[in-house]
Short mmCIF file of C-alpha atoms in Angstrom, two decimals:
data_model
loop_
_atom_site.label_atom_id
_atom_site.label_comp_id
_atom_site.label_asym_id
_atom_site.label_seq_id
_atom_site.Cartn_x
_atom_site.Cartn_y
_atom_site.Cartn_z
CA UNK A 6 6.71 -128.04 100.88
CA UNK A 7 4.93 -129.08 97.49
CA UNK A 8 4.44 -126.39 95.04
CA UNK A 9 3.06 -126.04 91.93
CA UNK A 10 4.71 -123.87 88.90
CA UNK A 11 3.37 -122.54 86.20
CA UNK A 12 5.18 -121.15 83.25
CA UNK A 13 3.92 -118.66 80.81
CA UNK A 14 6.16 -118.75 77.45
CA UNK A 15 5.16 -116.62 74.60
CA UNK A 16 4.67 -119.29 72.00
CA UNK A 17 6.34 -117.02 69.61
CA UNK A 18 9.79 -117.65 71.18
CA UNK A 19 9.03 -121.41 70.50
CA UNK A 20 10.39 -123.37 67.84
CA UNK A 21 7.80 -124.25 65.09
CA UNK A 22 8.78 -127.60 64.17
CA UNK A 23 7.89 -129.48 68.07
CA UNK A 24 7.25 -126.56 70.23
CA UNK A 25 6.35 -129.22 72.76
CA UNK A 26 10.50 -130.48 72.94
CA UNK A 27 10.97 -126.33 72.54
CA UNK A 28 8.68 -125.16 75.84
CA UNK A 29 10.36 -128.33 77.59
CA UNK A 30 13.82 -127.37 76.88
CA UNK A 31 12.93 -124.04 78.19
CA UNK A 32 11.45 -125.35 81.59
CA UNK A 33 14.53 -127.49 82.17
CA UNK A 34 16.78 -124.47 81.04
CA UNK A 35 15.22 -122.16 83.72
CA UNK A 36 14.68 -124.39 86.20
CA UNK A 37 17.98 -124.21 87.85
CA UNK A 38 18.21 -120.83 88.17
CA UNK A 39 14.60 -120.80 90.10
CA UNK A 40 15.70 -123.47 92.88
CA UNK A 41 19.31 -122.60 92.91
CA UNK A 42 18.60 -119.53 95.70
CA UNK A 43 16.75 -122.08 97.90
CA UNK A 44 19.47 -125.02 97.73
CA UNK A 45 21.06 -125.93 100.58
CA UNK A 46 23.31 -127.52 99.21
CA UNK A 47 25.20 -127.94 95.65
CA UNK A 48 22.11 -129.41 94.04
CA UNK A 49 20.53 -126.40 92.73
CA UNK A 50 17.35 -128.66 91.68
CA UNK A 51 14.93 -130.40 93.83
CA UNK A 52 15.03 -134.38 93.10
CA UNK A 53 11.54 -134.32 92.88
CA UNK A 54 10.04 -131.92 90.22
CA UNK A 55 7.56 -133.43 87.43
CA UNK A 56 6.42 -131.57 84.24
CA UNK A 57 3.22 -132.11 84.61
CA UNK A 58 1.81 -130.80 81.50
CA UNK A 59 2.48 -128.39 78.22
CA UNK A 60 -0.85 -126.23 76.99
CA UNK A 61 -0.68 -124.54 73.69
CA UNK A 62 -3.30 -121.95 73.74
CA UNK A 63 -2.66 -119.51 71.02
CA UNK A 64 -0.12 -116.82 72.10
CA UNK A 65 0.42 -118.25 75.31
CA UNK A 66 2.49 -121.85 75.81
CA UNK A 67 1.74 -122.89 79.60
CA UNK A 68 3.79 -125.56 81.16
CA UNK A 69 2.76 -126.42 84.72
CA UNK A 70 5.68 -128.38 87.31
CA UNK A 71 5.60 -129.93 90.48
CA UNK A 72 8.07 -129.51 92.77
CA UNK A 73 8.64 -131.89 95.78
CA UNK A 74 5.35 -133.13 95.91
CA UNK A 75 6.66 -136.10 97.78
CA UNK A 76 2.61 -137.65 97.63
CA UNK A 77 1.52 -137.12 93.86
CA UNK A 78 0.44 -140.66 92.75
CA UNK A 79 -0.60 -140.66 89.74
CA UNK A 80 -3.99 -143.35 90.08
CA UNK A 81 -5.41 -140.60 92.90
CA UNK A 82 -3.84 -137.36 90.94
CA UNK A 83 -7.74 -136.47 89.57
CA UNK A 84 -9.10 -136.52 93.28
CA UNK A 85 -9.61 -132.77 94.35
CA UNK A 86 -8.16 -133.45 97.67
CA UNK A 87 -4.94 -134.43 95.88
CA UNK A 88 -4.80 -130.98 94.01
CA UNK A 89 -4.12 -128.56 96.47
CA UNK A 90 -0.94 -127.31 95.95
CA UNK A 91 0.59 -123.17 96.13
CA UNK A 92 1.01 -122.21 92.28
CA UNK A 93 3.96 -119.74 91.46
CA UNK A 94 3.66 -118.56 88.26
CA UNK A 95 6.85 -117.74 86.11
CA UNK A 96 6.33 -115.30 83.57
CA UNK A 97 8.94 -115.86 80.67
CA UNK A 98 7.78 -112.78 78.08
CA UNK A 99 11.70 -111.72 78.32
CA UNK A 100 13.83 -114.66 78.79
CA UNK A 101 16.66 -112.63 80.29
CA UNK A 102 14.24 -111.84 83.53
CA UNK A 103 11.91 -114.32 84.67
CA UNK A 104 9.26 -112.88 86.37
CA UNK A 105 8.67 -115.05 89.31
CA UNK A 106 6.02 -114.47 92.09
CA UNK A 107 3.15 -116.47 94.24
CA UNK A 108 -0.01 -116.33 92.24
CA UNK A 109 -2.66 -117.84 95.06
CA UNK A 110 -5.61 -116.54 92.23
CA UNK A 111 -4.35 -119.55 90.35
CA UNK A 112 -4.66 -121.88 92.78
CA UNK A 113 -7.73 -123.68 92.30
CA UNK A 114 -8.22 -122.80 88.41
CA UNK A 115 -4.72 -124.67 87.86
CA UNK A 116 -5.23 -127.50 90.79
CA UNK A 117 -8.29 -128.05 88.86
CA UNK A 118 -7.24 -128.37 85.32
CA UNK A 119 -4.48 -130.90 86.92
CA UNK A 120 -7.12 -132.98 88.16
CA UNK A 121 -8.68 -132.28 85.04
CA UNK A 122 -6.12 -133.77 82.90
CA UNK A 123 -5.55 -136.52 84.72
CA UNK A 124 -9.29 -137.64 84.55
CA UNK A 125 -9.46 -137.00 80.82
CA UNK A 126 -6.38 -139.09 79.97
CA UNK A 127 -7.18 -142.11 82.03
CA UNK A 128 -4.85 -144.58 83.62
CA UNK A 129 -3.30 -145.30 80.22
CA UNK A 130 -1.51 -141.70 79.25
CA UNK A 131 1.38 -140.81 81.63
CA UNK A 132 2.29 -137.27 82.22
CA UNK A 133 3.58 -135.20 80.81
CA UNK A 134 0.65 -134.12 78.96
CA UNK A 135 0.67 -132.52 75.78
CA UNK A 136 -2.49 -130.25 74.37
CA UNK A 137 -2.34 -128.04 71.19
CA UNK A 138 -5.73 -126.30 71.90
CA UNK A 139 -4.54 -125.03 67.72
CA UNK A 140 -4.65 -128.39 66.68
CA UNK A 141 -8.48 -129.17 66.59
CA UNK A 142 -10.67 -130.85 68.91
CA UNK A 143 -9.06 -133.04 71.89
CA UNK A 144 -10.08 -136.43 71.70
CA UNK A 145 -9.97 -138.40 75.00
CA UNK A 146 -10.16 -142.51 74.48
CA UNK A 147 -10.62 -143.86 77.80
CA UNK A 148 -11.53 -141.05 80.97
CA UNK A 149 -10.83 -142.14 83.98
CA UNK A 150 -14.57 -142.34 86.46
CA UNK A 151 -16.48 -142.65 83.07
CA UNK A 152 -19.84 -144.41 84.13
CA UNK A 153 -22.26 -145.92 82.01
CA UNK A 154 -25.37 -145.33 82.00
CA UNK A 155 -27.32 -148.55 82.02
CA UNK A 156 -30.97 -149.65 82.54
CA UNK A 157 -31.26 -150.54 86.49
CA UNK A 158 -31.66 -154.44 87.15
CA UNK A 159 -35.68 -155.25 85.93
CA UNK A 160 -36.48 -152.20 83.72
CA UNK A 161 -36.16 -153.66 80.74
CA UNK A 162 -38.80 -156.60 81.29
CA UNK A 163 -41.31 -154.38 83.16
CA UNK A 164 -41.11 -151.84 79.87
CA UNK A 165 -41.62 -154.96 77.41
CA UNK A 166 -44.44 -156.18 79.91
CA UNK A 167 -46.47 -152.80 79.60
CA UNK A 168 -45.48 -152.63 75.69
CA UNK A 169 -43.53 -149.44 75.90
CA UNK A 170 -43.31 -148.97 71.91
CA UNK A 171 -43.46 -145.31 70.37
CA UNK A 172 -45.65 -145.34 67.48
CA UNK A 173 -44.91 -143.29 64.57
CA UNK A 174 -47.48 -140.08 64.93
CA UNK A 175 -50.11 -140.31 61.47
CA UNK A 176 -49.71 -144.61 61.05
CA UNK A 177 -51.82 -146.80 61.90
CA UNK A 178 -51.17 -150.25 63.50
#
């Protein structure tokens, strides 16, 4: 079964100089000991998990997993249908005891921002992704869906025809 995780590290406990290779390191260093219960076998770690992304918001460092999701592909991963996975969240605030439990409240806020961050960093940017929300504004180059907005076929020569031109209010022409 597919799940999504979602880790809470204090950003505190984080290394200052990346805390993006420092909230990674601590994923992969608890990871084991979440699936390692549920093997049946030796391999304490399911083949497929994917860091999906790494938030920095302040206090709080979030990083968000998947874990055998089997159908992520990553040109569909901003569809809603495709982001409807069970979240767990693991609450690191004291490293020696993970706090580990099914958070269903979290389902479609974090399903959401998934789909959310796949849309905003186009086809080009592979995950994981990386936001510093302490960092300044997020600047997105090329969202996926973006549409144009563009005169439809035949407006433009019917508004030159009936000389749609704003005048300047007081001058005279």
């Amino acid at each position: 079964m597919p799940i999504r995780i979602l880790f809470d590290i204090p950003t505190k406990s984080l290394e200052n100089s990346d805390r993006f290779a420092s909230a990674r390191d601590c994923v992969d260093g608890i990871i084991p000991a979440l699936f390692a219960p549920y093997s049946a076998d030796s391999t304490p770690v399911p083949l497929d998990t994917r860091l999906v992304a790494i938030e920095i918001r302040g206090k709080h460092t979030f990083a968000i997993l998947d874990s055998s999701h089997s159908d992520y592909d990553f040109f569909t991963a901003h569809e809603r249908q495709h982001n409807k996975l069970p979240v767990y969240l693991v609450d690191l605030k004291q490293r020696d005891r993970p706090l580990v439990r099914r958070a269903p409240k979290f389902d479609r806020m974090i399903n959401n921002m998934v789909g959310e961050m796949h849309r905003l960093n186009g086809y080009e940017v592979r995950t994981p992704y990386y936001l510093d929300y302490g960092a300044g504004v997020m600047c997105y180059l090329n969202p996926r869906g973006l549409k144009m907005a563009a005169p439809k076929e035949g407006e433009v020569e019917v508004a030159a025809e009936k000389g749609v031109e704003e005048n300047v209010p007081g001058e005279t022409t």
